[in-house]
Structure formats: C-alpha cells, structure tokens
XYZ file of C-alpha atoms in Angstrom:
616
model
C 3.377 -10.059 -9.080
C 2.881 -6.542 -10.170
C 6.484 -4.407 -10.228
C 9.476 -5.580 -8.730
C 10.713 -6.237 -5.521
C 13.493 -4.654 -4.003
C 15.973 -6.125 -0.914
C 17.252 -3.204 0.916
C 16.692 0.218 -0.239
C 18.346 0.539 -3.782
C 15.778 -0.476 -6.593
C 18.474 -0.758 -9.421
C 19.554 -3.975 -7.265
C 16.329 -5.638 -9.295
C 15.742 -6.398 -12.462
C 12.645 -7.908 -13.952
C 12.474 -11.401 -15.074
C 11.278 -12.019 -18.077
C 11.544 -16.448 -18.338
C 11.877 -18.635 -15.886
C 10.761 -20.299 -12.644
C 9.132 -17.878 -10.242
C 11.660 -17.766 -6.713
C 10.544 -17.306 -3.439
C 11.600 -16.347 0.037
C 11.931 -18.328 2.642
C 8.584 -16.964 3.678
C 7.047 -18.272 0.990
C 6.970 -14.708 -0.545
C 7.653 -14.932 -4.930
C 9.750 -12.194 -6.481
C 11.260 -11.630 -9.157
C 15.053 -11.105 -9.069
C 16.949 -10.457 -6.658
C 20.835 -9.654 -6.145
C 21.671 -11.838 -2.695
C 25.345 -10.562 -2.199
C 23.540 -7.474 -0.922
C 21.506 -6.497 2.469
C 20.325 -3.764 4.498
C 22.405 -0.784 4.160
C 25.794 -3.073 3.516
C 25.957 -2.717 -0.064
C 28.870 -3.846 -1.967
C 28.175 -1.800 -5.103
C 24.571 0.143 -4.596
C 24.673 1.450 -8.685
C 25.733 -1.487 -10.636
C 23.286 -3.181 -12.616
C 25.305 -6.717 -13.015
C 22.339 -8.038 -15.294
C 22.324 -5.869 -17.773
C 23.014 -6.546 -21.661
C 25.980 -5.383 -22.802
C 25.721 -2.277 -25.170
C 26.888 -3.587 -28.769
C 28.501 0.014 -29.361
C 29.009 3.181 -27.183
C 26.768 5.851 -26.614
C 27.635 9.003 -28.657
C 27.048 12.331 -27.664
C 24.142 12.934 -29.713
C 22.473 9.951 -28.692
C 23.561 10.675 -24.773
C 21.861 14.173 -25.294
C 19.294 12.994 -26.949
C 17.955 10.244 -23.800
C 18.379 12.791 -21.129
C 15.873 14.969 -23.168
C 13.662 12.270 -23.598
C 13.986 10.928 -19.929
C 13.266 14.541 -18.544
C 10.637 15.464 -21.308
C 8.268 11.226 -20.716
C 10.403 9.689 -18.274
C 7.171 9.809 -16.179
C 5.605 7.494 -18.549
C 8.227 4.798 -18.227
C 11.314 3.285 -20.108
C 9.213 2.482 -22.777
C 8.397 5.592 -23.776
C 11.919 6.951 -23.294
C 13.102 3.905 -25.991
C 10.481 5.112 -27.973
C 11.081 8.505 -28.565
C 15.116 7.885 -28.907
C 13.604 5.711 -32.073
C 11.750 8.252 -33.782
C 15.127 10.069 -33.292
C 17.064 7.488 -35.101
C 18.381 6.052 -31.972
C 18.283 2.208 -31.523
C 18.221 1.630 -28.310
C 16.680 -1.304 -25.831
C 14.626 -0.375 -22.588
C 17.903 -2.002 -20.350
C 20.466 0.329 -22.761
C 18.607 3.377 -22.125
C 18.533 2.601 -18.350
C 22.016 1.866 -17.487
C 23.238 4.840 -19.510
C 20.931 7.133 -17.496
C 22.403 5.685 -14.417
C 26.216 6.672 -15.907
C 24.660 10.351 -16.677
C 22.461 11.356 -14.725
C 24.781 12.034 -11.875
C 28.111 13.374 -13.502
C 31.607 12.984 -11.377
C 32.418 16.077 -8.880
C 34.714 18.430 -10.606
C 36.941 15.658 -12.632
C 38.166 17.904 -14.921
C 40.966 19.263 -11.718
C 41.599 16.052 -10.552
C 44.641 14.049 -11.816
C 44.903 10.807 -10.314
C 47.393 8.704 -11.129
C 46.670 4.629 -11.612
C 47.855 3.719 -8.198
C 45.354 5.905 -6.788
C 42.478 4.331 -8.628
C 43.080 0.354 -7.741
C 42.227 1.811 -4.310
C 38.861 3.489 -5.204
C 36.183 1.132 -3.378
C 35.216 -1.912 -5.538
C 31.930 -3.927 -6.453
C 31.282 -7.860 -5.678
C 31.595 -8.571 -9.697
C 35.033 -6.326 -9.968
C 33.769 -3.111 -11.265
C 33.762 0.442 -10.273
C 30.589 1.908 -8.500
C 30.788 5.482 -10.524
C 28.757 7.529 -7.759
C 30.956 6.381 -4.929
C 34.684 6.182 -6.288
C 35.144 10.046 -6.930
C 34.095 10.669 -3.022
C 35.292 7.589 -1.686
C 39.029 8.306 -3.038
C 38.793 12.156 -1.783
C 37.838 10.380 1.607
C 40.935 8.371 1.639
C 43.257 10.924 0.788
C 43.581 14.271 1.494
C 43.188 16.258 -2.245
C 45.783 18.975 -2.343
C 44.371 21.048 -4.779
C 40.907 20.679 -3.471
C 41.689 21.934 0.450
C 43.328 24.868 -0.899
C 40.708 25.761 -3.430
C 37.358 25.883 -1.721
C 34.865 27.662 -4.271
C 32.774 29.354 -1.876
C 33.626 31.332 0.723
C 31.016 32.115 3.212
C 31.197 34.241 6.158
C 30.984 31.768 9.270
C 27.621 32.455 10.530
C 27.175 32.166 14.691
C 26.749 28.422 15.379
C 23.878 27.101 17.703
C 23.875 24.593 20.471
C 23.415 21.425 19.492
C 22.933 19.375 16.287
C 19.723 18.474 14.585
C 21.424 16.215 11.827
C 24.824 15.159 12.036
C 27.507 12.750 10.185
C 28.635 10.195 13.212
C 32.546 10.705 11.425
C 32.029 14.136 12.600
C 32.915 12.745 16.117
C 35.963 11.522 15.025
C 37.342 14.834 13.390
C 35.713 16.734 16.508
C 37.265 13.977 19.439
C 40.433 12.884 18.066
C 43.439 15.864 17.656
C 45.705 12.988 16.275
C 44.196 12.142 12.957
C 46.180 14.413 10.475
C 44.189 12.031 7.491
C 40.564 11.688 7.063
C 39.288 8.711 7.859
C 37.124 6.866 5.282
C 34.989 5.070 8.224
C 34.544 5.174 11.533
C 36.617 4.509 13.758
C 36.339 0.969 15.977
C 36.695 3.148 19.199
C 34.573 6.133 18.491
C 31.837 2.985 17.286
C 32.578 0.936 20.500
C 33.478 3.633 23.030
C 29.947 5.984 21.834
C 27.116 4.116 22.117
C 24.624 6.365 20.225
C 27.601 6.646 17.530
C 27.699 2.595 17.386
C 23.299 2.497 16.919
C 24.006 5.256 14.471
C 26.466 2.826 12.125
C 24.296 -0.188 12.984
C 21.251 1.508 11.027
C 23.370 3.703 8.777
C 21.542 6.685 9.820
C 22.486 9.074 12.684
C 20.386 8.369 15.468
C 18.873 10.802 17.758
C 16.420 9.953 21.311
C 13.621 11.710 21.233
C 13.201 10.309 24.377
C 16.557 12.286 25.380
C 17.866 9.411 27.305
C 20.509 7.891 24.592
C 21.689 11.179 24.399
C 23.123 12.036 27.344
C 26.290 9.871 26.655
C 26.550 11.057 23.461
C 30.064 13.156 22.865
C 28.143 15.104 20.527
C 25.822 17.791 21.837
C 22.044 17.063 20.368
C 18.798 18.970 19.990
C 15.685 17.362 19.604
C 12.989 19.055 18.137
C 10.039 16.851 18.641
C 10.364 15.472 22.002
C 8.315 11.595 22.172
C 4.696 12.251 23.263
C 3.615 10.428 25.999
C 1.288 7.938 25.164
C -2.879 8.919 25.232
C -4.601 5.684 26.854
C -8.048 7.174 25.438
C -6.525 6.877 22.267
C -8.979 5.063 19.431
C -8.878 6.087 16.627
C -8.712 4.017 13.557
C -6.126 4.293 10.995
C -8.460 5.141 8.112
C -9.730 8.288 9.299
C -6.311 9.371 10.966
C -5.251 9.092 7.209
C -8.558 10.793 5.955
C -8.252 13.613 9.021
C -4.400 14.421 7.874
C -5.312 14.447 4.272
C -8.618 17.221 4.940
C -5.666 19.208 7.285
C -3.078 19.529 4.496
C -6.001 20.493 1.569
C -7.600 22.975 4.545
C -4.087 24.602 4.863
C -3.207 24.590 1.197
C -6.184 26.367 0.655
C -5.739 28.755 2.813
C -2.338 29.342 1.777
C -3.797 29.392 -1.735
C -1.292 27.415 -3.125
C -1.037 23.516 -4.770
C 0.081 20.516 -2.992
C 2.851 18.528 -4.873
C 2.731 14.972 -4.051
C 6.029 13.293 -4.618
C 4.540 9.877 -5.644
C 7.156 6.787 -5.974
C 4.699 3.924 -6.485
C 5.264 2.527 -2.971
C 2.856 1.840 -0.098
C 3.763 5.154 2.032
C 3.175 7.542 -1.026
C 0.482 5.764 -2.908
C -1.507 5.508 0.540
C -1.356 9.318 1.254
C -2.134 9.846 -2.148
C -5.036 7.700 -2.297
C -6.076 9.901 1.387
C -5.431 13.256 -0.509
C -7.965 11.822 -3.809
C -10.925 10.488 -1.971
C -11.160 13.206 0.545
C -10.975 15.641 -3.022
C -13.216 13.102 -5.224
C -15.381 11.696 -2.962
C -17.388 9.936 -5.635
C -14.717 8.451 -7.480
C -13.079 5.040 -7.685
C -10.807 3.973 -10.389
C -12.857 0.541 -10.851
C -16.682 2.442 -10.995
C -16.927 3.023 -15.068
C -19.500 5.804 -14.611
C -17.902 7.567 -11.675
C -16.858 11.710 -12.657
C -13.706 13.238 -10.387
C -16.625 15.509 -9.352
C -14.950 17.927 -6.468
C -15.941 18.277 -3.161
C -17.643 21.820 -2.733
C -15.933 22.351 0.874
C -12.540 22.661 -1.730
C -13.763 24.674 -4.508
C -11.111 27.133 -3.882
C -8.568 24.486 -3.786
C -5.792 25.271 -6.123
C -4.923 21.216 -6.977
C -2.450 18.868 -6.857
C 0.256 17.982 -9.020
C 1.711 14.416 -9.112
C 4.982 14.510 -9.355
C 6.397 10.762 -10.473
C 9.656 9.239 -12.495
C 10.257 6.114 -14.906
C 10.737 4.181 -11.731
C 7.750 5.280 -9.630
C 5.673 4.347 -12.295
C 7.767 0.591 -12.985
C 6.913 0.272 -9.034
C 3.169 0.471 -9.457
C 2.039 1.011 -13.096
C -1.668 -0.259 -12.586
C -2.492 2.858 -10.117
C -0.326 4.940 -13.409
C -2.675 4.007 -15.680
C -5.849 3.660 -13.851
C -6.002 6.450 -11.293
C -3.406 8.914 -12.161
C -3.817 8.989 -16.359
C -7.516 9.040 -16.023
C -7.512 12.124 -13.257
C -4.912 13.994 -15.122
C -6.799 13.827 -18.360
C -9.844 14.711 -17.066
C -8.033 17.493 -15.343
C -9.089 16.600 -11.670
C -4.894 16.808 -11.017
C -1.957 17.837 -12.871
C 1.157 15.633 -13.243
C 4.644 16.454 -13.432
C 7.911 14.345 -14.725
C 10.503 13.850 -12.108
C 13.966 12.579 -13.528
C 15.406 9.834 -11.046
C 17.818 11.716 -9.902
C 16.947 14.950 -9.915
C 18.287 17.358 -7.646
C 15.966 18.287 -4.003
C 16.783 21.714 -4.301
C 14.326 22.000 -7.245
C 11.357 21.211 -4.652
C 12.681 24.754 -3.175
C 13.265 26.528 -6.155
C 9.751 25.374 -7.895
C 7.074 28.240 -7.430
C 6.561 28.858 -4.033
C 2.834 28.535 -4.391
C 3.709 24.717 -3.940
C 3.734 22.738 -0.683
C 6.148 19.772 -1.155
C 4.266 16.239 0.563
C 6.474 13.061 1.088
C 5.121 9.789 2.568
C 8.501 9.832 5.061
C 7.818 8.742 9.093
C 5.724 5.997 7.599
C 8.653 3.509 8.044
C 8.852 4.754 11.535
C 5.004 4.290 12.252
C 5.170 1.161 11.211
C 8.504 -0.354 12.054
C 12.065 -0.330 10.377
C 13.458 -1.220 7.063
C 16.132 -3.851 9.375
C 13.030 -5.890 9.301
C 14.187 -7.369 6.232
C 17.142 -8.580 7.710
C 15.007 -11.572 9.049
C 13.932 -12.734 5.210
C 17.383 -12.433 3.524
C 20.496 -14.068 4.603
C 22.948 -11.161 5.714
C 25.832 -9.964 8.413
C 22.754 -9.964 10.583
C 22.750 -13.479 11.244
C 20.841 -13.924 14.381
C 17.664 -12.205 12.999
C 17.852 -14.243 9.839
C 18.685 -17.627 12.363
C 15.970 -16.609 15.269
C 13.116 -14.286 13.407
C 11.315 -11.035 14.584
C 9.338 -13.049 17.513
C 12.486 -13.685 19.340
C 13.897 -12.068 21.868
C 15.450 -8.568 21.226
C 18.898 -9.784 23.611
C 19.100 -13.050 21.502
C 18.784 -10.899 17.444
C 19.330 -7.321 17.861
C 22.183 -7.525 20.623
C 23.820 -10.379 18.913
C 24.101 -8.525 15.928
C 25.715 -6.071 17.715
C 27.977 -7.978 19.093
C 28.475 -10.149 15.887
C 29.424 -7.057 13.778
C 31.774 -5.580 16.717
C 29.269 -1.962 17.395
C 29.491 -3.591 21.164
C 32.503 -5.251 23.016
C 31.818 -8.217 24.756
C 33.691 -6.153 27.553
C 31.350 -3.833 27.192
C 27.987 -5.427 26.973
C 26.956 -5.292 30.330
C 27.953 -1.330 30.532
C 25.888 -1.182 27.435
C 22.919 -2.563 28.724
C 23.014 -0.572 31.872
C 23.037 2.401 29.052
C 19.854 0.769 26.862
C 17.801 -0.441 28.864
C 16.285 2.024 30.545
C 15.374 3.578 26.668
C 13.761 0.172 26.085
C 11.498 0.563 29.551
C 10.590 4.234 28.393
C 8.988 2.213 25.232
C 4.765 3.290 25.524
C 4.335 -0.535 24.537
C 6.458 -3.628 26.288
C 9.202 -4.373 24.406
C 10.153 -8.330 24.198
C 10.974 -9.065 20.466
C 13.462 -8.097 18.108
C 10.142 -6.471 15.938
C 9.371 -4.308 18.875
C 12.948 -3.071 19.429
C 13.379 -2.239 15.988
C 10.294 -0.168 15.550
C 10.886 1.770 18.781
C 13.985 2.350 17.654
C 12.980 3.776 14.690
C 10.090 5.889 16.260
C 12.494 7.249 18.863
C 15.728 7.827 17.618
C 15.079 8.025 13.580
C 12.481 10.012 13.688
C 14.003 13.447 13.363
C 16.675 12.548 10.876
C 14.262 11.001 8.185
C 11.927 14.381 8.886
C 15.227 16.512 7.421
C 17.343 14.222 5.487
C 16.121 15.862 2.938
C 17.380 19.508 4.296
C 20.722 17.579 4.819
C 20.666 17.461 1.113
C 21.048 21.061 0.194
C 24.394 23.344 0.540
C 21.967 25.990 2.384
C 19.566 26.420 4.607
C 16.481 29.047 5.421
C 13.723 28.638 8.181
C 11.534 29.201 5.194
C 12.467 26.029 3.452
C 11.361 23.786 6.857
C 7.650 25.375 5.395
C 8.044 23.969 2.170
C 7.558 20.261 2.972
C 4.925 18.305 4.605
C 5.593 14.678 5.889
C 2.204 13.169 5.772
C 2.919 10.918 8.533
C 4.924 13.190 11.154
C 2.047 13.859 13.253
C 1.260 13.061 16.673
C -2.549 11.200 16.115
C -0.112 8.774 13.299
C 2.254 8.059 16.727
C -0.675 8.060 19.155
C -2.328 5.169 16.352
C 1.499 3.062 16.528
C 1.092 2.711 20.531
C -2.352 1.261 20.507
C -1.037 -2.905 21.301
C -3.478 -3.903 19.086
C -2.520 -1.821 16.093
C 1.306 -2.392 16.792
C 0.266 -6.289 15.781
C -1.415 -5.197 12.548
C 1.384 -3.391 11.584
C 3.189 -6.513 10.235
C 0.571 -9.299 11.413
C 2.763 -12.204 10.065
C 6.458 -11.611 11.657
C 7.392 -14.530 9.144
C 5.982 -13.395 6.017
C 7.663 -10.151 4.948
C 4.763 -9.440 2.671
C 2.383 -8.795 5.295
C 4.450 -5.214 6.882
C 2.669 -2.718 6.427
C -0.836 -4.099 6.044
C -3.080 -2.104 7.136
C -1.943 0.867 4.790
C -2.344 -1.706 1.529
C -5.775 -2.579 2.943
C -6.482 1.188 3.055
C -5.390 1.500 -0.493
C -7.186 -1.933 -1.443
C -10.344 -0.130 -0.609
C -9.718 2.773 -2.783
C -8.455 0.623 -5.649
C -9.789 -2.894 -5.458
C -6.066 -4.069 -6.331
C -5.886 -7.364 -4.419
C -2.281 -8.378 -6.207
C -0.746 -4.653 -4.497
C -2.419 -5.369 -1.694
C -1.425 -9.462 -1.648
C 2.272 -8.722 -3.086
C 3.828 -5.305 -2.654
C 6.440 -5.261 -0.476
C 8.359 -2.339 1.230
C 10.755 -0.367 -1.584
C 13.088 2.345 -0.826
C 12.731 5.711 -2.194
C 15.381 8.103 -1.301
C 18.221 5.919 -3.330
C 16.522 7.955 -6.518
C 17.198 11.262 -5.123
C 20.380 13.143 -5.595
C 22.458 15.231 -3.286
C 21.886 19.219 -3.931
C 25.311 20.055 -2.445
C 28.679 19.305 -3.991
C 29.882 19.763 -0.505
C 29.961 16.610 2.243
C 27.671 17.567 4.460
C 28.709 16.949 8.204
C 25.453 18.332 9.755
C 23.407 20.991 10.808
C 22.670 22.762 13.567
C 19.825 23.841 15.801
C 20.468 27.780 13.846
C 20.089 26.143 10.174
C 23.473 26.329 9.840
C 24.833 23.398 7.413
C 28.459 22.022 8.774
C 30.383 21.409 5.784
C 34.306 21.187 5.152
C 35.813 20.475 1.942
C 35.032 20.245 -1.522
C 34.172 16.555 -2.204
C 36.308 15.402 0.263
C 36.762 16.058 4.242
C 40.259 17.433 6.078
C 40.792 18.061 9.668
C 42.876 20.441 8.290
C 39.888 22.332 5.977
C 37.659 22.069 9.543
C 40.280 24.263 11.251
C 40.136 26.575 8.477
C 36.644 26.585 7.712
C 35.592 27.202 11.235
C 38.758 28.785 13.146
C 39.693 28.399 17.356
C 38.074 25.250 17.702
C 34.694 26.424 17.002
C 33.040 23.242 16.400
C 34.603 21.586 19.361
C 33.182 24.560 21.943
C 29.773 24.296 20.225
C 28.655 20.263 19.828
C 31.771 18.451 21.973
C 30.450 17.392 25.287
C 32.651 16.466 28.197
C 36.070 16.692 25.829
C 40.246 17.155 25.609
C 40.961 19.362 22.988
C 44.617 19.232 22.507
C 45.018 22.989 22.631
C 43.143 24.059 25.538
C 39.638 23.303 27.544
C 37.326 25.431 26.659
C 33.788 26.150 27.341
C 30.369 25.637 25.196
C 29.530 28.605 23.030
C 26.101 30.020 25.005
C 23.555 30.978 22.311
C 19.888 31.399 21.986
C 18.350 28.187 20.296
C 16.132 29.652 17.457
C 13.908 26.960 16.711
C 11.065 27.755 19.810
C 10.472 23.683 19.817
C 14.269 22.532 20.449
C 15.140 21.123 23.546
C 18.973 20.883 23.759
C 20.256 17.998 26.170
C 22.728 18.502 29.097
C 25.841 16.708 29.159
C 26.150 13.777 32.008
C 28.060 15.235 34.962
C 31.592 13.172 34.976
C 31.823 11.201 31.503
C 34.833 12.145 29.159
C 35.046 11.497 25.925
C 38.651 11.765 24.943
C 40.528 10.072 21.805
C-alpha cells in the first residue's frame, strides 16, 4: 500500500511500518499503523507521535535553525531531503528526529514569555493517553480553564468595534454559553451538558465537532443563536444527468476560463489526497490534453483555447508528498521540469494568511465540499472501534434510529427525556432530504451536505484575525458548486459514492476511478483511503476566534484565552446578546435585536420560532 493511512483526521497519528506482519481492518482493508486509542474527532493527544525514536541528544539552536530552513527551503520534496540537507550541514539527524522536532517548532507557544504558571497549574493542563503533554493544546487549554489576569487586562490590539450584522455565518457553539448564561463568572473549557442537551443544533454541532448550520433553515429555527445561511439547499433537478467526469472536467474549464480572464495563476493547494489530487488531475488534462504520466512520448503540449493562461502553481508539503509520492514523482516533477506548471513548498504548518498575502494575481483552489458530496468523515466510525459504538456494532446499512441516534444518546448530546421532543425537531430535516433517508450512511451524508456545508466553505476565513469581502475572492472550493450537489442527489450516484458500506476503502470511488484514468495507478485507486488535511494548517490569529458574522466581522475576546468578563469589555451593553441571542433573559434587561442591513446580497437570515426561550 502506497502512503499511509490515517484514522480520523490527524496524519501524525500514523507512522509507517517498516517490518512486520501487514494488519487489517475488520473490512478486510491492510494498513500500516495505526494508533487505536484514537477516533473521529475524540482525540486524546492529536500531536504526539508515541512511536517515535527517542533523540540520543537535544536539538541545539543551530541545528533547530538550521531544519526549519531546510524544511521551508525542500520540505516539498519530503523528509528525506530535509535529513539530507541538515547532513551536508553537519547535522546528524534521522528522517523520524527531524519530524518530531518540526512538530515541537513549527508552531511556537502563545506569548510564554508573560505567562508564569506555577506547577499546580500545569498538572491540570489536558493530558495524552501515554502521560505526556500535547504542546499545541496545553498553552490554550490552561487559559481556557482559568481566567489569565494579566492577559484580560492586556489585550494587544485595540480595534474600534465595527457595527455587527444579523446573524452568524461561523460560530464557536461555547459562544452560546457565554451569550445564554449571566452566571458563569469562569470560562468554561467545554460545553456545557445543558446548553448540549437543551440546544439541539448546539448538541449536532459537538457530535461532529464542527458548528453546524441548515441550509435547509429548518434546524435553525430552535437554535438560541441567530444564523445566516448563505447558500440556501437547491432543490433537487429530476432532469439531472450528468456524469461525474465531465462535472469535474466542466468546473476545471470554469476556473482556467475565469483565471484567464482575471489574468492571474491558479494555486492548487495539493495534499496528496483523493479530493485535491482529483481536481488537480481535472485542472491538468483539461490544460494538457495530450498528456498522461504513463505515455513515454507524450509532450505537456497546451491547449490553444488557454494560451493566455497565466499557469498553475502546485503548492505541496513533506506530508502531501508522503501521502501520494508516485503522482510527486511522476506527474508533478515531470510537469514542473518541463515547465508546463510551477511548484511551490508549503511548510506543514504554515500560516493561511499567507494564501492572502501571496500576490494577488493568485486564485487560491482547495478540494473542500468534497467530503460533503460524498458523505462524512463519521463514516469511519463504522471501521474502528470508538465512543460510537452502535455504528461500529450495526454498520452504515442500518438504520439511522438504531446508529446515529444511539450514539447520541450513548454519548449524552440527547436525553432519553428528551428523545421524543428531539425527533419531533429532526425529523422533518430528514424528510426535506432530496433522496430517502433509511441508513445511518444516508443520514450522515445529508448531514454533512446540509448543515456542514457552509462552515467547511470558510473555516478557513475563521482562521484569520481579519476579515475583507475581498478575501471571500481569493479562494475557490472546487467542489462548492451546485452541478457537484445536483450529481450527489442522483440515487444511483449516492450508491457509488461508497459502493461497499463495509469496506471503508471503497468511499469515495468514483473520484479514484476518475484519477485511475488519468494515472493508471490501480494501488491509489485499490488502497487510498480518506486522509484529513486541515490538521496541517495553522491558525493565522493568536486570538480564539468565537465567530463571524454576516458583516465579516470576526467575534473574538481575549488573548489566548476567553472571559465573560473580556466579552463585556470587548463589545460593551450587551452587544452580542441584542445581535445573535434569539428568544433570551439577559440578566440586565430585555432588549431587542440590533436591525441592520445584511451585506452579503446571498444571506438569508432565519426568524426566531414564535414562543421558545432559551434561558440559562
């Protein structure tokens, strides 16, 4: 099997294996390692690499400075080459050293150097399964958990408070507890049981670890928070039939057509998985129409229709490349030298707001709404023993009540009390469903069609401290169109899109038979399985991010950590409250929403449900 196989989203939860017996799932699937004590989204520590060789000295600074040169000068080409050049430095390093000290670097701890803390407070910072510390969390995860003097009286920037909009694009679901509740006078690290069981939508929002917004609008309405969608569901075209390889061909003509008319490149941010490598391969063949990687005598002629096409520029990292080095070194080396495309070195976790602040010639393209197309990441869940017991116990063929629901109910996001008041609330989401929804596959795709959808098309906005309607023009999802939604409701495309529910290899087929035919890579196309990307990309904003509203204005309170206290002085007279609380007590008085103008001309804010209060 070529690359590695990841559970969950975090790749540096696999290592390769070098000796030894080949494992399997219970699918019958091989990999190659595989840490079990994590699943979906519940990760005990997400940036500990448990099997990795002990280093028989420390770093020194020299040798620190001199791998994060190398990793941002060849990272692109792989660990090897990053080993390589710290030898002909004089640095004697393995591939696994160089790797786990990049992880300790690359991200460096929020402001330490003003933080005292004394040893009490660090046995609390959050701990891994095997007893260590998970660096990237334990700085944020301590601020959570207790309110840092020095920190809520310090805030570095001060920015004017801008006027705030009606409803919430992206939000944090613990924003509903600092919004509902006037009694917490500490942050809470988590939510809260009763904002989780009381708020439905808040509850599906901790169940997938990713705020959750209807695009069907019907969730929403019991929602405490007010919501704008901006891409409302399309209703579903029954003369719909067009076939996934030319809805991937069509989309990758549109986005050369408007680069060129834009006259500027498109930059491909290429991970080595299925969603990226297929738009790629879209993007290449429409541009080289001629070429294939296994045709010896084939020339990355151009098409004429694009001879005032300014290019493309691959933009990959060590780990991209570890995910799928045959398409490295027999499509992308061979185009780059010949000069068809230009590629770029992207450090794993370098910061999003360089996409923005590259020349703005560029348009950014990302493979995200592909997970949504084709179904959910929770999918998983059914291969690897978890907290999501009846999917693992029952599969994706049973029925949605007897896997999704139980798991629900298993992990205490619904009541027992509640469950019939909760199915009153869900199912009449699950009968707006285009396609009949009986199995715990179906519910999880429409889930993530419906109420995912406009999270994963900004998550990446969430990412950055500020936000300009210009920046929304930067980036191009290749999937977040309506023909790649009008494809997912055709019945007999929604059973290609995993056509064995009990072999996790086969999700996502179709798009590895697309690529097949581009590459002739049967082992990708036999073997890859579904990888996460966004684990490699690092947060642009030293400041938690609580959300952002339908004006592009990014919620934030707190330097590293999150007050109640910081929200009242950050935005003054309840302001949040009287813009995003529906249907609310505020301990000081009732107030009304803040009426404003929604900028964005596709929003459609919800109304509140006459009669429901939300009150902590």
């Amino acid at each position: 099997m070529c690359g590695r196989l990841v559970c969950g989203p975090h790749k540096q939860m696999v290592q390769r294996l070098e000796a030894g017996p080949v494992r399997r799932l219970q699918d019958g699937t091989p990999f190659l390692r595989l840490n079990p004590g994590r699943m979906c989204r519940r990760i005990s520590g997400p940036w500990v690499l448990p099997e990795a060789e002990k280093d028989p000295a420390p770093w020194l600074p020299k040798e620190t400075e001199a791998l994060v040169s190398a990793v941002r000068s060849c990272g692109h080409l792989g660990w090897a080459a990053v080993q390589q050049q710290l030898e002909s430095k004089g640095f004697a390093r393995t591939e696994v050293q160089c790797q786990v000290q990049w992880r300790q670097v690359s991200q460096p701890l929020s402001t330490t150097d003003v933080i005292d803390l004394s040893a009490a407070d660090e046995t609390k910072l959050r701990e891994t399964g095997d007893g260590t510390v998970g660096r990237r969390w334990q700085w944020r995860d301590e601020a959570i958990n207790a309110e840092m003097q020095l920190l809520l009286s310090s805030d570095s920037e001060r920015v004017e408070l801008q006027e705030l909009g009606t409803g919430l694009i992206v939000f944090s679901p613990l924003l509903s507890c600092y919004l509902s509740s006037a009694s917490i006078s500490h942050p809470p690290s988590t939510l809260l049981p009763e904002t989780i069981q009381e708020d439905f939508l808040i509850g599906l929002s901790a169940f997938f670890r990713t705020p959750m917004i209807d695009r069907t609008g019907l969730l929403n309405k019991d929602c405490s928070l007010r919501l704008t969608v901006l891409e409302p569901m399309p209703d579903k075209d029954p003369s719909f039939c067009t076939p996934l390889g030319a809805v991937m061909d069509g989309r990758a003509k549109e986005l050369i057509e408007r680069a060129q008319a834009q006259r500027c490149k498109l930059e491909v941010l290429w991970s080595g998985g299925i969603d990226s490598t297929s738009l790629l391969v879209a993007l290449l063949q429409t541009l080289f129409p001629d070429w294939r990687p296994w045709k010896p005598m084939s020339s990355p002629q151009g098409d004429p229709r694009f001879h005032t096409f300014p290019g493309i520029v691959v933009r990959c990292s060590a780990d991209s490349i570890a995910e799928y080095p045959w398409f490295h070194e027999n499509v992308l080396l061979p185009l780059h030298e010949a000069g068809a495309i230009d590629m770029q070195p992207m450090a794993d976790a370098e910061e999003v707001s360089m996409l923005w602040e590259a020349p703005s010639s560029r348009i950014a393209v990302t493979g995200e709404c592909g997970d949504q197309i084709f179904g959910s990441q929770l999918l998983e869940a059914a291969f690897v023993k978890s907290e999501l017991r009846a999917l693992y116990e029952h599969g994706l063929d049973a029925a949605w009540e007897d896997t999704v629901l139980h798991a629900l109910l298993d992990m205490g996001i619904v009541r027992l009390d509640c469950k019939e008041r909760w199915l009153r609330w869900f199912r009449p989401f699950v009968e707006r469903c285009p396609l009949p929804v009986y199995s715990a596959f179906d519910l999880l795709w429409w889930l993530n069609v419906s109420c995912k959808w406009q999270t994963v098309c900004l998550r990446l906005f969430q990412r950055r401290p500020q936000l300009r309607s210009s920046d929304l023009k930067r980036l191009a999802h290749f999937f977040q169109t309506e023909e790649f939604q009008q494809w997912s409701f055709v019945p007999g495309n929604h059973a290609a899109k995993m056509k064995d529910h009990k072999k996790w290899s086969t999700y996502k087929q179709p798009l590895k038979d697309y690529i097949l035919e581009f590459t002739q890579d049967r082992e990708y196309c036999d073997s890859k399985l579904k990888v996460g990307s966004l684990c490699q990309v690092n947060d642009a904003s030293r400041f938690v991010i609580m959300g952002i509203d339908d004006k592009l204005n990014v919620l934030r309170f707190g330097h590293t950590c999150l007050s109640a206290r910081q929200m009242d002085k950050r935005y003054p007279d309840c302001a949040l409250q009287r813009a995003f609380l529906r249907n609310r007590c505020i301990a000081s008085a009732a107030v009304a929403p803040i009426e404003s103008p929604n900028v964005l001309s596709h929003a459609q804010p919800d109304s509140p449900r006459p009669g429901l209060t939300v009150c902590w």
